[in-house]
Amino acid sequence: MNRADGLDWPGLMRAGIRGLRLTPEQFWGLTPAELALMLGIEAGGAGAMTRRRLADLAARFPDRAAQDNDEII
């Protein structure tokens, strides 16, 4: 499904319209994530969280001590 522009639209249309028997209106009404879920493929290809990605996120968004006036949501 990877192409220079990111998505193989002809292949996705065949899979959605022929394979899943969606109407064109139904196909174009889906988000890429919804279509990927229906086709049983992983949207985005991000995969599982790695230690490196977790460390990057922790560095970017560090925990901070709670303040007395912090609201609990």
CHARMM-style PDB file with segment names, atoms N, HN, CA, C and O in Angstrom:
ATOM      1  N   MET     1       0.811  -1.181   0.000  1.00  0.00      PROA
ATOM      2  CA  MET     1       0.000   0.000   0.000  1.00  0.00      PROA
ATOM      3  C   MET     1       0.861   1.254   0.000  1.00  0.00      PROA
ATOM      4  O   MET     1       0.316   2.350  -0.130  1.00  0.00      PROA
ATOM      5  N   ASN     2       2.140   1.149   0.135  1.00  0.00      PROA
ATOM      6  HN  ASN     2       2.582   0.258   0.240  1.00  0.00      PROA
ATOM      7  CA  ASN     2       3.009   2.322   0.133  1.00  0.00      PROA
ATOM      8  C   ASN     2       3.383   2.714  -1.281  1.00  0.00      PROA
ATOM      9  O   ASN     2       3.885   1.900  -2.056  1.00  0.00      PROA
ATOM     10  N   ARG     3       3.133   3.967  -1.608  1.00  0.00      PROA
ATOM     11  HN  ARG     3       2.725   4.629  -0.979  1.00  0.00      PROA
ATOM     12  CA  ARG     3       3.500   4.537  -2.892  1.00  0.00      PROA
ATOM     13  C   ARG     3       4.134   5.880  -2.615  1.00  0.00      PROA
ATOM     14  O   ARG     3       4.172   6.334  -1.472  1.00  0.00      PROA
ATOM     15  N   ALA     4       4.632   6.517  -3.659  1.00  0.00      PROA
ATOM     16  HN  ALA     4       4.601   6.149  -4.588  1.00  0.00      PROA
ATOM     17  CA  ALA     4       5.274   7.815  -3.492  1.00  0.00      PROA
ATOM     18  C   ALA     4       4.324   8.828  -2.851  1.00  0.00      PROA
ATOM     19  O   ALA     4       4.750   9.638  -2.029  1.00  0.00      PROA
ATOM     20  N   ASP     5       3.039   8.789  -3.221  1.00  0.00      PROA
ATOM     21  HN  ASP     5       2.693   8.130  -3.889  1.00  0.00      PROA
ATOM     22  CA  ASP     5       2.075   9.735  -2.657  1.00  0.00      PROA
ATOM     23  C   ASP     5       1.479   9.255  -1.339  1.00  0.00      PROA
ATOM     24  O   ASP     5       0.655   9.956  -0.751  1.00  0.00      PROA
ATOM     25  N   GLY     6       1.870   8.085  -0.865  1.00  0.00      PROA
ATOM     26  HN  GLY     6       2.539   7.516  -1.343  1.00  0.00      PROA
ATOM     27  CA  GLY     6       1.431   7.587   0.422  1.00  0.00      PROA
ATOM     28  C   GLY     6       0.364   6.515   0.381  1.00  0.00      PROA
ATOM     29  O   GLY     6       0.359   5.625   1.232  1.00  0.00      PROA
ATOM     30  N   LEU     7      -0.551   6.573  -0.595  1.00  0.00      PROA
ATOM     31  HN  LEU     7      -0.547   7.296  -1.286  1.00  0.00      PROA
ATOM     32  CA  LEU     7      -1.635   5.598  -0.638  1.00  0.00      PROA
ATOM     33  C   LEU     7      -1.820   5.054  -2.043  1.00  0.00      PROA
ATOM     34  O   LEU     7      -1.681   5.782  -3.026  1.00  0.00      PROA
ATOM     35  N   ASP     8      -2.131   3.789  -2.127  1.00  0.00      PROA
ATOM     36  HN  ASP     8      -2.244   3.198  -1.328  1.00  0.00      PROA
ATOM     37  CA  ASP     8      -2.427   3.123  -3.400  1.00  0.00      PROA
ATOM     38  C   ASP     8      -3.934   3.206  -3.618  1.00  0.00      PROA
ATOM     39  O   ASP     8      -4.663   2.254  -3.340  1.00  0.00      PROA
ATOM     40  N   TRP     9      -4.395   4.353  -4.117  1.00  0.00      PROA
ATOM     41  HN  TRP     9      -3.802   5.126  -4.343  1.00  0.00      PROA
ATOM     42  CA  TRP     9      -5.835   4.574  -4.256  1.00  0.00      PROA
ATOM     43  C   TRP     9      -6.523   3.543  -5.145  1.00  0.00      PROA
ATOM     44  O   TRP     9      -7.584   3.047  -4.767  1.00  0.00      PROA
ATOM     45  N   PRO    10      -5.970   3.194  -6.312  1.00  0.00      PROA
ATOM     46  CA  PRO    10      -6.645   2.165  -7.114  1.00  0.00      PROA
ATOM     47  C   PRO    10      -6.792   0.841  -6.355  1.00  0.00      PROA
ATOM     48  O   PRO    10      -7.839   0.196  -6.419  1.00  0.00      PROA
ATOM     49  N   GLY    11      -5.749   0.447  -5.646  1.00  0.00      PROA
ATOM     50  HN  GLY    11      -4.898   0.971  -5.595  1.00  0.00      PROA
ATOM     51  CA  GLY    11      -5.807  -0.792  -4.866  1.00  0.00      PROA
ATOM     52  C   GLY    11      -6.799  -0.699  -3.719  1.00  0.00      PROA
ATOM     53  O   GLY    11      -7.533  -1.649  -3.448  1.00  0.00      PROA
ATOM     54  N   LEU    12      -6.822   0.443  -3.047  1.00  0.00      PROA
ATOM     55  HN  LEU    12      -6.226   1.215  -3.267  1.00  0.00      PROA
ATOM     56  CA  LEU    12      -7.774   0.630  -1.954  1.00  0.00      PROA
ATOM     57  C   LEU    12      -9.208   0.646  -2.462  1.00  0.00      PROA
ATOM     58  O   LEU    12     -10.107   0.102  -1.820  1.00  0.00      PROA
ATOM     59  N   MET    13      -9.420   1.272  -3.620  1.00  0.00      PROA
ATOM     60  HN  MET    13      -8.689   1.714  -4.141  1.00  0.00      PROA
ATOM     61  CA  MET    13     -10.767   1.300  -4.197  1.00  0.00      PROA
ATOM     62  C   MET    13     -11.223  -0.106  -4.581  1.00  0.00      PROA
ATOM     63  O   MET    13     -12.370  -0.479  -4.338  1.00  0.00      PROA
ATOM     64  N   ARG    14     -10.317  -0.889  -5.184  1.00  0.00      PROA
ATOM     65  HN  ARG    14      -9.384  -0.586  -5.382  1.00  0.00      PROA
ATOM     66  CA  ARG    14     -10.666  -2.279  -5.526  1.00  0.00      PROA
ATOM     67  C   ARG    14     -11.007  -3.070  -4.268  1.00  0.00      PROA
ATOM     68  O   ARG    14     -11.995  -3.802  -4.231  1.00  0.00      PROA
ATOM     69  N   ALA    15     -10.181  -2.914  -3.242  1.00  0.00      PROA
ATOM     70  HN  ALA    15      -9.378  -2.319  -3.271  1.00  0.00      PROA
ATOM     71  CA  ALA    15     -10.419  -3.656  -2.001  1.00  0.00      PROA
ATOM     72  C   ALA    15     -11.731  -3.235  -1.347  1.00  0.00      PROA
ATOM     73  O   ALA    15     -12.482  -4.080  -0.861  1.00  0.00      PROA
ATOM     74  N   GLY    16     -12.006  -1.948  -1.335  1.00  0.00      PROA
ATOM     75  HN  GLY    16     -11.396  -1.261  -1.730  1.00  0.00      PROA
ATOM     76  CA  GLY    16     -13.222  -1.463  -0.688  1.00  0.00      PROA
ATOM     77  C   GLY    16     -14.483  -1.733  -1.488  1.00  0.00      PROA
ATOM     78  O   GLY    16     -15.479  -2.217  -0.952  1.00  0.00      PROA
ATOM     79  N   ILE    17     -14.432  -1.412  -2.793  1.00  0.00      PROA
ATOM     80  HN  ILE    17     -13.623  -1.019  -3.229  1.00  0.00      PROA
ATOM     81  CA  ILE    17     -15.640  -1.526  -3.612  1.00  0.00      PROA
ATOM     82  C   ILE    17     -15.889  -2.959  -4.059  1.00  0.00      PROA
ATOM     83  O   ILE    17     -17.017  -3.447  -3.986  1.00  0.00      PROA
ATOM     84  N   ARG    18     -14.848  -3.632  -4.518  1.00  0.00      PROA
ATOM     85  HN  ARG    18     -13.932  -3.237  -4.578  1.00  0.00      PROA
ATOM     86  CA  ARG    18     -15.026  -5.035  -4.941  1.00  0.00      PROA
ATOM     87  C   ARG    18     -14.988  -5.988  -3.754  1.00  0.00      PROA
ATOM     88  O   ARG    18     -15.885  -6.810  -3.565  1.00  0.00      PROA
ATOM     89  N   GLY    19     -13.932  -5.860  -2.962  1.00  0.00      PROA
ATOM     90  HN  GLY    19     -13.203  -5.192  -3.115  1.00  0.00      PROA
ATOM     91  CA  GLY    19     -13.726  -6.818  -1.872  1.00  0.00      PROA
ATOM     92  C   GLY    19     -14.737  -6.696  -0.749  1.00  0.00      PROA
ATOM     93  O   GLY    19     -15.305  -7.696  -0.310  1.00  0.00      PROA
ATOM     94  N   LEU    20     -14.965  -5.476  -0.282  1.00  0.00      PROA
ATOM     95  HN  LEU    20     -14.503  -4.664  -0.638  1.00  0.00      PROA
ATOM     96  CA  LEU    20     -15.899  -5.265   0.824  1.00  0.00      PROA
ATOM     97  C   LEU    20     -17.316  -4.963   0.343  1.00  0.00      PROA
ATOM     98  O   LEU    20     -18.246  -4.864   1.144  1.00  0.00      PROA
ATOM     99  N   ARG    21     -17.470  -4.818  -0.971  1.00  0.00      PROA
ATOM    100  HN  ARG    21     -16.715  -4.898  -1.622  1.00  0.00      PROA
ATOM    101  CA  ARG    21     -18.768  -4.525  -1.589  1.00  0.00      PROA
ATOM    102  C   ARG    21     -19.381  -3.217  -1.076  1.00  0.00      PROA
ATOM    103  O   ARG    21     -20.591  -3.114  -0.873  1.00  0.00      PROA
ATOM    104  N   LEU    22     -18.508  -2.221  -0.873  1.00  0.00      PROA
ATOM    105  HN  LEU    22     -17.525  -2.304  -1.037  1.00  0.00      PROA
ATOM    106  CA  LEU    22     -18.983  -0.897  -0.483  1.00  0.00      PROA
ATOM    107  C   LEU    22     -19.446  -0.150  -1.724  1.00  0.00      PROA
ATOM    108  O   LEU    22     -18.916  -0.363  -2.815  1.00  0.00      PROA
ATOM    109  N   THR    23     -20.427   0.719  -1.561  1.00  0.00      PROA
ATOM    110  HN  THR    23     -20.857   0.891  -0.674  1.00  0.00      PROA
ATOM    111  CA  THR    23     -20.789   1.606  -2.660  1.00  0.00      PROA
ATOM    112  C   THR    23     -19.730   2.707  -2.713  1.00  0.00      PROA
ATOM    113  O   THR    23     -19.042   2.940  -1.720  1.00  0.00      PROA
ATOM    114  N   PRO    24     -19.586   3.387  -3.854  1.00  0.00      PROA
ATOM    115  CA  PRO    24     -18.635   4.501  -3.894  1.00  0.00      PROA
ATOM    116  C   PRO    24     -18.911   5.536  -2.797  1.00  0.00      PROA
ATOM    117  O   PRO    24     -17.978   6.078  -2.204  1.00  0.00      PROA
ATOM    118  N   GLU    25     -20.173   5.805  -2.533  1.00  0.00      PROA
ATOM    119  HN  GLU    25     -20.931   5.365  -3.015  1.00  0.00      PROA
ATOM    120  CA  GLU    25     -20.524   6.763  -1.478  1.00  0.00      PROA
ATOM    121  C   GLU    25     -20.031   6.273  -0.116  1.00  0.00      PROA
ATOM    122  O   GLU    25     -19.484   7.053   0.663  1.00  0.00      PROA
ATOM    123  N   GLN    26     -20.220   4.992   0.170  1.00  0.00      PROA
ATOM    124  HN  GLN    26     -20.664   4.358  -0.464  1.00  0.00      PROA
ATOM    125  CA  GLN    26     -19.741   4.430   1.436  1.00  0.00      PROA
ATOM    126  C   GLN    26     -18.219   4.475   1.503  1.00  0.00      PROA
ATOM    127  O   GLN    26     -17.648   4.834   2.533  1.00  0.00      PROA
ATOM    128  N   PHE    27     -17.555   4.103   0.386  1.00  0.00      PROA
ATOM    129  HN  PHE    27     -18.019   3.812  -0.451  1.00  0.00      PROA
ATOM    130  CA  PHE    27     -16.093   4.096   0.350  1.00  0.00      PROA
ATOM    131  C   PHE    27     -15.540   5.479   0.662  1.00  0.00      PROA
ATOM    132  O   PHE    27     -14.686   5.620   1.537  1.00  0.00      PROA
ATOM    133  N   TRP    28     -16.015   6.496  -0.042  1.00  0.00      PROA
ATOM    134  HN  TRP    28     -16.709   6.381  -0.754  1.00  0.00      PROA
ATOM    135  CA  TRP    28     -15.481   7.847   0.128  1.00  0.00      PROA
ATOM    136  C   TRP    28     -15.922   8.480   1.435  1.00  0.00      PROA
ATOM    137  O   TRP    28     -15.361   9.498   1.840  1.00  0.00      PROA
ATOM    138  N   GLY    29     -16.911   7.904   2.104  1.00  0.00      PROA
ATOM    139  HN  GLY    29     -17.366   7.077   1.775  1.00  0.00      PROA
ATOM    140  CA  GLY    29     -17.332   8.401   3.407  1.00  0.00      PROA
ATOM    141  C   GLY    29     -16.476   7.895   4.558  1.00  0.00      PROA
ATOM    142  O   GLY    29     -16.582   8.391   5.680  1.00  0.00      PROA
ATOM    143  N   LEU    30     -15.628   6.910   4.282  1.00  0.00      PROA
ATOM    144  HN  LEU    30     -15.542   6.507   3.371  1.00  0.00      PROA
ATOM    145  CA  LEU    30     -14.760   6.340   5.320  1.00  0.00      PROA
ATOM    146  C   LEU    30     -13.486   7.159   5.478  1.00  0.00      PROA
ATOM    147  O   LEU    30     -13.001   7.770   4.525  1.00  0.00      PROA
ATOM    148  N   THR    31     -12.955   7.163   6.688  1.00  0.00      PROA
ATOM    149  HN  THR    31     -13.349   6.667   7.462  1.00  0.00      PROA
ATOM    150  CA  THR    31     -11.613   7.696   6.892  1.00  0.00      PROA
ATOM    151  C   THR    31     -10.621   6.599   6.514  1.00  0.00      PROA
ATOM    152  O   THR    31     -10.994   5.426   6.476  1.00  0.00      PROA
ATOM    153  N   PRO    32      -9.368   6.952   6.233  1.00  0.00      PROA
ATOM    154  CA  PRO    32      -8.374   5.909   5.960  1.00  0.00      PROA
ATOM    155  C   PRO    32      -8.252   4.904   7.112  1.00  0.00      PROA
ATOM    156  O   PRO    32      -8.052   3.712   6.877  1.00  0.00      PROA
ATOM    157  N   ALA    33      -8.370   5.380   8.345  1.00  0.00      PROA
ATOM    158  HN  ALA    33      -8.532   6.348   8.536  1.00  0.00      PROA
ATOM    159  CA  ALA    33      -8.278   4.472   9.495  1.00  0.00      PROA
ATOM    160  C   ALA    33      -9.443   3.490   9.519  1.00  0.00      PROA
ATOM    161  O   ALA    33      -9.255   2.313   9.826  1.00  0.00      PROA
ATOM    162  N   GLU    34     -10.648   3.965   9.197  1.00  0.00      PROA
ATOM    163  HN  GLU    34     -10.801   4.921   8.948  1.00  0.00      PROA
ATOM    164  CA  GLU    34     -11.814   3.075   9.164  1.00  0.00      PROA
ATOM    165  C   GLU    34     -11.674   2.029   8.066  1.00  0.00      PROA
ATOM    166  O   GLU    34     -11.980   0.855   8.278  1.00  0.00      PROA
ATOM    167  N   LEU    35     -11.210   2.455   6.893  1.00  0.00      PROA
ATOM    168  HN  LEU    35     -10.961   3.408   6.721  1.00  0.00      PROA
ATOM    169  CA  LEU    35     -11.013   1.511   5.792  1.00  0.00      PROA
ATOM    170  C   LEU    35      -9.956   0.474   6.157  1.00  0.00      PROA
ATOM    171  O   LEU    35     -10.134  -0.715   5.896  1.00  0.00      PROA
ATOM    172  N   ALA    36      -8.858   0.925   6.760  1.00  0.00      PROA
ATOM    173  HN  ALA    36      -8.714   1.891   6.972  1.00  0.00      PROA
ATOM    174  CA  ALA    36      -7.802  -0.006   7.167  1.00  0.00      PROA
ATOM    175  C   ALA    36      -8.330  -1.024   8.171  1.00  0.00      PROA
ATOM    176  O   ALA    36      -7.994  -2.206   8.094  1.00  0.00      PROA
ATOM    177  N   LEU    37      -9.150  -0.571   9.108  1.00  0.00      PROA
ATOM    178  HN  LEU    37      -9.423   0.389   9.170  1.00  0.00      PROA
ATOM    179  CA  LEU    37      -9.736  -1.478  10.091  1.00  0.00      PROA
ATOM    180  C   LEU    37     -10.622  -2.514   9.412  1.00  0.00      PROA
ATOM    181  O   LEU    37     -10.559  -3.699   9.736  1.00  0.00      PROA
ATOM    182  N   MET    38     -11.446  -2.066   8.471  1.00  0.00      PROA
ATOM    183  HN  MET    38     -11.497  -1.103   8.208  1.00  0.00      PROA
ATOM    184  CA  MET    38     -12.337  -2.991   7.761  1.00  0.00      PROA
ATOM    185  C   MET    38     -11.556  -3.996   6.920  1.00  0.00      PROA
ATOM    186  O   MET    38     -11.979  -5.140   6.757  1.00  0.00      PROA
ATOM    187  N   LEU    39     -10.408  -3.558   6.383  1.00  0.00      PROA
ATOM    188  HN  LEU    39     -10.065  -2.628   6.515  1.00  0.00      PROA
ATOM    189  CA  LEU    39      -9.587  -4.436   5.554  1.00  0.00      PROA
ATOM    190  C   LEU    39      -8.651  -5.309   6.384  1.00  0.00      PROA
ATOM    191  O   LEU    39      -7.997  -6.205   5.850  1.00  0.00      PROA
ATOM    192  N   GLY    40      -8.586  -5.050   7.685  1.00  0.00      PROA
ATOM    193  HN  GLY    40      -9.117  -4.322   8.119  1.00  0.00      PROA
ATOM    194  CA  GLY    40      -7.727  -5.841   8.555  1.00  0.00      PROA
ATOM    195  C   GLY    40      -6.261  -5.491   8.438  1.00  0.00      PROA
ATOM    196  O   GLY    40      -5.393  -6.325   8.696  1.00  0.00      PROA
ATOM    197  N   ILE    41      -5.980  -4.246   8.046  1.00  0.00      PROA
ATOM    198  HN  ILE    41      -6.685  -3.568   7.837  1.00  0.00      PROA
ATOM    199  CA  ILE    41      -4.587  -3.798   7.972  1.00  0.00      PROA
ATOM    200  C   ILE    41      -4.370  -2.699   8.990  1.00  0.00      PROA
ATOM    201  O   ILE    41      -5.309  -2.009   9.388  1.00  0.00      PROA
ATOM    202  N   GLU    42      -3.132  -2.542   9.404  1.00  0.00      PROA
ATOM    203  HN  GLU    42      -2.370  -3.102   9.080  1.00  0.00      PROA
ATOM    204  CA  GLU    42      -2.803  -1.558  10.419  1.00  0.00      PROA
ATOM    205  C   GLU    42      -2.680  -0.186   9.783  1.00  0.00      PROA
ATOM    206  O   GLU    42      -1.860   0.020   8.889  1.00  0.00      PROA
ATOM    207  N   ALA    43      -3.491   0.746  10.243  1.00  0.00      PROA
ATOM    208  HN  ALA    43      -4.157   0.579  10.969  1.00  0.00      PROA
ATOM    209  CA  ALA    43      -3.439   2.113   9.722  1.00  0.00      PROA
ATOM    210  C   ALA    43      -2.168   2.802  10.181  1.00  0.00      PROA
ATOM    211  O   ALA    43      -1.788   2.689  11.346  1.00  0.00      PROA
ATOM    212  N   GLY    44      -1.522   3.499   9.300  1.00  0.00      PROA
ATOM    213  HN  GLY    44      -1.831   3.591   8.353  1.00  0.00      PROA
ATOM    214  CA  GLY    44      -0.364   4.279   9.660  1.00  0.00      PROA
ATOM    215  C   GLY    44       0.921   3.510   9.763  1.00  0.00      PROA
ATOM    216  O   GLY    44       1.995   4.091   9.611  1.00  0.00      PROA
ATOM    217  N   GLY    45       0.851   2.229  10.015  1.00  0.00      PROA
ATOM    218  HN  GLY    45      -0.022   1.757  10.139  1.00  0.00      PROA
ATOM    219  CA  GLY    45       2.052   1.416  10.102  1.00  0.00      PROA
ATOM    220  C   GLY    45       2.947   1.761  11.277  1.00  0.00      PROA
ATOM    221  O   GLY    45       4.136   1.441  11.257  1.00  0.00      PROA
ATOM    222  N   ALA    46       2.405   2.408  12.301  1.00  0.00      PROA
ATOM    223  HN  ALA    46       1.439   2.668  12.317  1.00  0.00      PROA
ATOM    224  CA  ALA    46       3.225   2.832  13.425  1.00  0.00      PROA
ATOM    225  C   ALA    46       3.722   1.648  14.243  1.00  0.00      PROA
ATOM    226  O   ALA    46       4.826   1.693  14.786  1.00  0.00      PROA
ATOM    227  N   GLY    47       2.933   0.606  14.339  1.00  0.00      PROA
ATOM    228  HN  GLY    47       2.036   0.570  13.898  1.00  0.00      PROA
ATOM    229  CA  GLY    47       3.342  -0.563  15.101  1.00  0.00      PROA
ATOM    230  C   GLY    47       3.345  -0.298  16.591  1.00  0.00      PROA
ATOM    231  O   GLY    47       2.789   0.694  17.062  1.00  0.00      PROA
ATOM    232  N   ALA    48       3.976  -1.192  17.324  1.00  0.00      PROA
ATOM    233  HN  ALA    48       4.429  -1.998  16.941  1.00  0.00      PROA
ATOM    234  CA  ALA    48       4.014  -1.088  18.775  1.00  0.00      PROA
ATOM    235  C   ALA    48       4.947   0.028  19.226  1.00  0.00      PROA
ATOM    236  O   ALA    48       5.876   0.410  18.513  1.00  0.00      PROA
ATOM    237  N   MET    49       4.683   0.538  20.412  1.00  0.00      PROA
ATOM    238  HN  MET    49       3.929   0.228  20.990  1.00  0.00      PROA
ATOM    239  CA  MET    49       5.538   1.566  21.003  1.00  0.00      PROA
ATOM    240  C   MET    49       6.894   0.944  21.331  1.00  0.00      PROA
ATOM    241  O   MET    49       6.960  -0.118  21.950  1.00  0.00      PROA
ATOM    242  N   THR    50       7.964   1.600  20.919  1.00  0.00      PROA
ATOM    243  HN  THR    50       7.910   2.462  20.415  1.00  0.00      PROA
ATOM    244  CA  THR    50       9.312   1.130  21.229  1.00  0.00      PROA
ATOM    245  C   THR    50       9.841   1.891  22.443  1.00  0.00      PROA
ATOM    246  O   THR    50       9.308   2.940  22.806  1.00  0.00      PROA
ATOM    247  N   ARG    51      10.880   1.364  23.060  1.00  0.00      PROA
ATOM    248  HN  ARG    51      11.313   0.512  22.765  1.00  0.00      PROA
ATOM    249  CA  ARG    51      11.495   2.052  24.199  1.00  0.00      PROA
ATOM    250  C   ARG    51      12.017   3.427  23.778  1.00  0.00      PROA
ATOM    251  O   ARG    51      11.891   4.405  24.515  1.00  0.00      PROA
ATOM    252  N   ARG    52      12.596   3.483  22.599  1.00  0.00      PROA
ATOM    253  HN  ARG    52      12.699   2.688  22.000  1.00  0.00      PROA
ATOM    254  CA  ARG    52      13.137   4.759  22.119  1.00  0.00      PROA
ATOM    255  C   ARG    52      12.023   5.788  21.934  1.00  0.00      PROA
ATOM    256  O   ARG    52      12.174   6.945  22.325  1.00  0.00      PROA
ATOM    257  N   ARG    53      10.907   5.369  21.340  1.00  0.00      PROA
ATOM    258  HN  ARG    53      10.785   4.429  21.022  1.00  0.00      PROA
ATOM    259  CA  ARG    53       9.782   6.292  21.137  1.00  0.00      PROA
ATOM    260  C   ARG    53       9.205   6.737  22.476  1.00  0.00      PROA
ATOM    261  O   ARG    53       8.855   7.906  22.642  1.00  0.00      PROA
ATOM    262  N   LEU    54       9.104   5.813  23.434  1.00  0.00      PROA
ATOM    263  HN  LEU    54       9.388   4.864  23.299  1.00  0.00      PROA
ATOM    264  CA  LEU    54       8.616   6.161  24.761  1.00  0.00      PROA
ATOM    265  C   LEU    54       9.553   7.168  25.432  1.00  0.00      PROA
ATOM    266  O   LEU    54       9.094   8.135  26.039  1.00  0.00      PROA
ATOM    267  N   ALA    55      10.861   6.943  25.324  1.00  0.00      PROA
ATOM    268  HN  ALA    55      11.235   6.158  24.830  1.00  0.00      PROA
ATOM    269  CA  ALA    55      11.832   7.877  25.897  1.00  0.00      PROA
ATOM    270  C   ALA    55      11.731   9.249  25.230  1.00  0.00      PROA
ATOM    271  O   ALA    55      11.817  10.273  25.907  1.00  0.00      PROA
ATOM    272  N   ASP    56      11.552   9.275  23.914  1.00  0.00      PROA
ATOM    273  HN  ASP    56      11.482   8.443  23.364  1.00  0.00      PROA
ATOM    274  CA  ASP    56      11.384  10.547  23.199  1.00  0.00      PROA
ATOM    275  C   ASP    56      10.145  11.295  23.699  1.00  0.00      PROA
ATOM    276  O   ASP    56      10.188  12.504  23.923  1.00  0.00      PROA
ATOM    277  N   LEU    57       9.047  10.562  23.871  1.00  0.00      PROA
ATOM    278  HN  LEU    57       9.012   9.579  23.689  1.00  0.00      PROA
ATOM    279  CA  LEU    57       7.817  11.193  24.358  1.00  0.00      PROA
ATOM    280  C   LEU    57       7.968  11.682  25.796  1.00  0.00      PROA
ATOM    281  O   LEU    57       7.487  12.762  26.138  1.00  0.00      PROA
ATOM    282  N   ALA    58       8.637  10.889  26.641  1.00  0.00      PROA
ATOM    283  HN  ALA    58       9.027  10.011  26.363  1.00  0.00      PROA
ATOM    284  CA  ALA    58       8.855  11.292  28.030  1.00  0.00      PROA
ATOM    285  C   ALA    58       9.719  12.543  28.106  1.00  0.00      PROA
ATOM    286  O   ALA    58       9.488  13.403  28.956  1.00  0.00      PROA
ATOM    287  N   ALA    59      10.710  12.654  27.229  1.00  0.00      PROA
ATOM    288  HN  ALA    59      10.898  11.955  26.538  1.00  0.00      PROA
ATOM    289  CA  ALA    59      11.553  13.849  27.206  1.00  0.00      PROA
ATOM    290  C   ALA    59      10.768  15.062  26.702  1.00  0.00      PROA
ATOM    291  O   ALA    59      10.956  16.181  27.178  1.00  0.00      PROA
ATOM    292  N   ARG    60       9.906  14.824  25.753  1.00  0.00      PROA
ATOM    293  HN  ARG    60       9.753  13.915  25.367  1.00  0.00      PROA
ATOM    294  CA  ARG    60       9.130  15.928  25.170  1.00  0.00      PROA
ATOM    295  C   ARG    60       8.004  16.389  26.094  1.00  0.00      PROA
ATOM    296  O   ARG    60       7.683  17.577  26.141  1.00  0.00      PROA
ATOM    297  N   PHE    61       7.410  15.458  26.823  1.00  0.00      PROA
ATOM    298  HN  PHE    61       7.670  14.493  26.786  1.00  0.00      PROA
ATOM    299  CA  PHE    61       6.287  15.759  27.715  1.00  0.00      PROA
ATOM    300  C   PHE    61       6.578  15.212  29.113  1.00  0.00      PROA
ATOM    301  O   PHE    61       5.968  14.228  29.532  1.00  0.00      PROA
ATOM    302  N   PRO    62       7.512  15.846  29.841  1.00  0.00      PROA
ATOM    303  CA  PRO    62       7.889  15.312  31.156  1.00  0.00      PROA
ATOM    304  C   PRO    62       6.751  15.445  32.167  1.00  0.00      PROA
ATOM    305  O   PRO    62       5.928  16.358  32.098  1.00  0.00      PROA
ATOM    306  N   ASP    63       6.736  14.491  33.116  1.00  0.00      PROA
ATOM    307  HN  ASP    63       7.404  13.749  33.172  1.00  0.00      PROA
ATOM    308  CA  ASP    63       5.778  14.576  34.215  1.00  0.00      PROA
ATOM    309  C   ASP    63       6.173  15.754  35.089  1.00  0.00      PROA
ATOM    310  O   ASP    63       7.343  16.132  35.155  1.00  0.00      PROA
ATOM    311  N   ARG    64       5.197  16.321  35.748  1.00  0.00      PROA
ATOM    312  HN  ARG    64       4.246  16.014  35.694  1.00  0.00      PROA
ATOM    313  CA  ARG    64       5.491  17.388  36.697  1.00  0.00      PROA
ATOM    314  C   ARG    64       4.737  17.094  37.983  1.00  0.00      PROA
ATOM    315  O   ARG    64       3.736  16.377  37.980  1.00  0.00      PROA
ATOM    316  N   ALA    65       5.223  17.647  39.069  1.00  0.00      PROA
ATOM    317  HN  ALA    65       6.036  18.229  39.072  1.00  0.00      PROA
ATOM    318  CA  ALA    65       4.566  17.437  40.354  1.00  0.00      PROA
ATOM    319  C   ALA    65       3.211  18.139  40.348  1.00  0.00      PROA
ATOM    320  O   ALA    65       3.074  19.238  39.810  1.00  0.00      PROA
ATOM    321  N   ALA    66       2.222  17.503  40.944  1.00  0.00      PROA
ATOM    322  HN  ALA    66       2.333  16.610  41.381  1.00  0.00      PROA
ATOM    323  CA  ALA    66       0.887  18.089  41.023  1.00  0.00      PROA
ATOM    324  C   ALA    66       0.906  19.286  41.959  1.00  0.00      PROA
ATOM    325  O   ALA    66       1.585  19.269  42.985  1.00  0.00      PROA
ATOM    326  N   GLN    67       0.175  20.303  41.610  1.00  0.00      PROA
ATOM    327  HN  GLN    67      -0.377  20.317  40.776  1.00  0.00      PROA
ATOM    328  CA  GLN    67       0.029  21.499  42.439  1.00  0.00      PROA
ATOM    329  C   GLN    67      -1.286  21.392  43.207  1.00  0.00      PROA
ATOM    330  O   GLN    67      -2.201  20.688  42.779  1.00  0.00      PROA
ATOM    331  N   ASP    68      -1.381  22.079  44.325  1.00  0.00      PROA
ATOM    332  HN  ASP    68      -0.638  22.651  44.672  1.00  0.00      PROA
ATOM    333  CA  ASP    68      -2.599  22.031  45.132  1.00  0.00      PROA
ATOM    334  C   ASP    68      -3.830  22.479  44.358  1.00  0.00      PROA
ATOM    335  O   ASP    68      -4.933  21.991  44.606  1.00  0.00      PROA
ATOM    336  N   ASN    69      -3.648  23.401  43.425  1.00  0.00      PROA
ATOM    337  HN  ASN    69      -2.752  23.797  43.224  1.00  0.00      PROA
ATOM    338  CA  ASN    69      -4.800  23.931  42.702  1.00  0.00      PROA
ATOM    339  C   ASN    69      -5.047  23.213  41.376  1.00  0.00      PROA
ATOM    340  O   ASN    69      -5.896  23.645  40.597  1.00  0.00      PROA
ATOM    341  N   ASP    70      -4.321  22.123  41.104  1.00  0.00      PROA
ATOM    342  HN  ASP    70      -3.631  21.772  41.737  1.00  0.00      PROA
ATOM    343  CA  ASP    70      -4.564  21.357  39.879  1.00  0.00      PROA
ATOM    344  C   ASP    70      -5.921  20.673  39.964  1.00  0.00      PROA
ATOM    345  O   ASP    70      -6.278  20.081  40.983  1.00  0.00      PROA
ATOM    346  N   GLU    71      -6.661  20.771  38.877  1.00  0.00      PROA
ATOM    347  HN  GLU    71      -6.371  21.252  38.050  1.00  0.00      PROA
ATOM    348  CA  GLU    71      -7.975  20.141  38.821  1.00  0.00      PROA
ATOM    349  C   GLU    71      -7.824  18.711  38.320  1.00  0.00      PROA
ATOM    350  O   GLU    71      -7.117  18.463  37.343  1.00  0.00      PROA
ATOM    351  N   ILE    72      -8.477  17.784  38.977  1.00  0.00      PROA
ATOM    352  HN  ILE    72      -9.051  17.985  39.771  1.00  0.00      PROA
ATOM    353  CA  ILE    72      -8.471  16.388  38.545  1.00  0.00      PROA
ATOM    354  C   ILE    72      -9.635  16.197  37.597  1.00  0.00      PROA
ATOM    355  O   ILE    72     -10.778  16.520  37.918  1.00  0.00      PROA
ATOM    356  N   ILE    73      -9.333  15.674  36.440  1.00  0.00      PROA
ATOM    357  HN  ILE    73      -8.404  15.412  36.178  1.00  0.00      PROA
ATOM    358  CA  ILE    73     -10.373  15.490  35.422  1.00  0.00      PROA
ATOM    359  C   ILE    73     -10.802  14.049  35.400  1.00  0.00      PROA
ATOM    360  OT1 ILE    73     -11.672  13.675  34.613  1.00  0.00      PROA
TER     361      ILE     73
END
